[in-house]
Coordinates of C-alpha atoms in Angstrom, one line a residue:
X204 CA -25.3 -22.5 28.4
X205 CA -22.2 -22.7 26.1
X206 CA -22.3 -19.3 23.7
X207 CA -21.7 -19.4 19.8
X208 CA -18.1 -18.7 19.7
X209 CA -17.4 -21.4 22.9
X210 CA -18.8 -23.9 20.2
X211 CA -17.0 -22.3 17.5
X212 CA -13.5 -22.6 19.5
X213 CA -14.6 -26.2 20.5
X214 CA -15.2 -27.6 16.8
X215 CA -12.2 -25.7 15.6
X216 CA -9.8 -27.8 18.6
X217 CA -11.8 -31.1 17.0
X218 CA -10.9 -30.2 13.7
X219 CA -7.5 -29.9 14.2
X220 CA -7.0 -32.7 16.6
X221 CA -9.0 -34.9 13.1
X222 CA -6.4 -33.6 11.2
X223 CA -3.8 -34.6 13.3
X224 CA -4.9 -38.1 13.8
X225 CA -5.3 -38.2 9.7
X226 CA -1.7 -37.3 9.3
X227 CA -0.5 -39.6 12.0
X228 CA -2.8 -42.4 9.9
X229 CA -1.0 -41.9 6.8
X230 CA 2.4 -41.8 7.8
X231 CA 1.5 -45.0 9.8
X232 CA 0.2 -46.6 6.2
X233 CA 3.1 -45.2 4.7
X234 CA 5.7 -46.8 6.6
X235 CA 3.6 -50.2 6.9
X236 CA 3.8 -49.9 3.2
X237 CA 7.5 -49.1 2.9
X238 CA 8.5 -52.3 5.0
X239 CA 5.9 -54.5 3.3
X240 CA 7.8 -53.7 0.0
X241 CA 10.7 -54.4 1.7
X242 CA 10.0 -57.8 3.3
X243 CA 8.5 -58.7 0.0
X244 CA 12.3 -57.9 -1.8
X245 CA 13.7 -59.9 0.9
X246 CA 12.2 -62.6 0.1
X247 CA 12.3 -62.8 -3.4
X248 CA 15.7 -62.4 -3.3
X249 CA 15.9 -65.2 -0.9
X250 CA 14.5 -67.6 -2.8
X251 CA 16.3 -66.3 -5.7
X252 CA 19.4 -67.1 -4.1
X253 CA 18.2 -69.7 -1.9
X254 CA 19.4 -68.9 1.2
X255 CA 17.5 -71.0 3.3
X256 CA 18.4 -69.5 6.7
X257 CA 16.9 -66.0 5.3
X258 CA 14.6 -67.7 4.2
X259 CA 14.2 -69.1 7.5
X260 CA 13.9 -66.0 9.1
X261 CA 11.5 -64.3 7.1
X262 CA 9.0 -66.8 7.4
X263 CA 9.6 -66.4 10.9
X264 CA 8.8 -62.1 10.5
X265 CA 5.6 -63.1 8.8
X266 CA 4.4 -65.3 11.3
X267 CA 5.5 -62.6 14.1
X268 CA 3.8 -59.5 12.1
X269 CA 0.9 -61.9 10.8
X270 CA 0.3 -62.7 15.1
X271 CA 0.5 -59.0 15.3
X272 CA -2.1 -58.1 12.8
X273 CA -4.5 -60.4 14.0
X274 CA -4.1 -58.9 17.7
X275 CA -5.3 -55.6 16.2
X276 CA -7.9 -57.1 14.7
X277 CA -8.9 -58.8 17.6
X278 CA -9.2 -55.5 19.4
X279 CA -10.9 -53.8 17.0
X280 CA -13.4 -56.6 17.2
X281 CA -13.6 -55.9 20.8
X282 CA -14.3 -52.2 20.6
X283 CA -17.1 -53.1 17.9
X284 CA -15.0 -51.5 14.7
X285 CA -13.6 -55.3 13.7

């Protein structure tokens, strides 16, 4: 039979493995959200400038990171949290 303070010890290791997983999940949004912002100037200033070779090429990152995004998806569906 586990005693009070083994479950005590046990949801204090949960808690700080949570909170390590929440931080890891932020910085992870973070810098998602720091290269969205920057793929997004790209391309304005592409078509600003009309520089179809970038232009080019940054249709061919959102196809690669769109591909990407639906692979996650897909195995979130697969785990059942899709």
């Amino acid at each position: 039979m586990i005693g009070c303070r083994r479950v005590k010890q046990i949801n204090e290791l949960l808690v700080e493995r949570l909170q390590i997983c929440v931080a890891i999940y932020y910085r992870c949004a973070s810098a998602y959200s720091e290269a969205s912002g920057a793929l997004g100037e790209a391309i304005d200033r592409a078509f600003s400038e009309d520089d179809t070779q970038q232009i080019a090429v940054l249709r061919q990152l959102l196809v690669d990171r769109i591909a990407k995004e639906q692979e996650i998806l897909g195995q979130l569906d697969l785990v059942g949290r899709g």
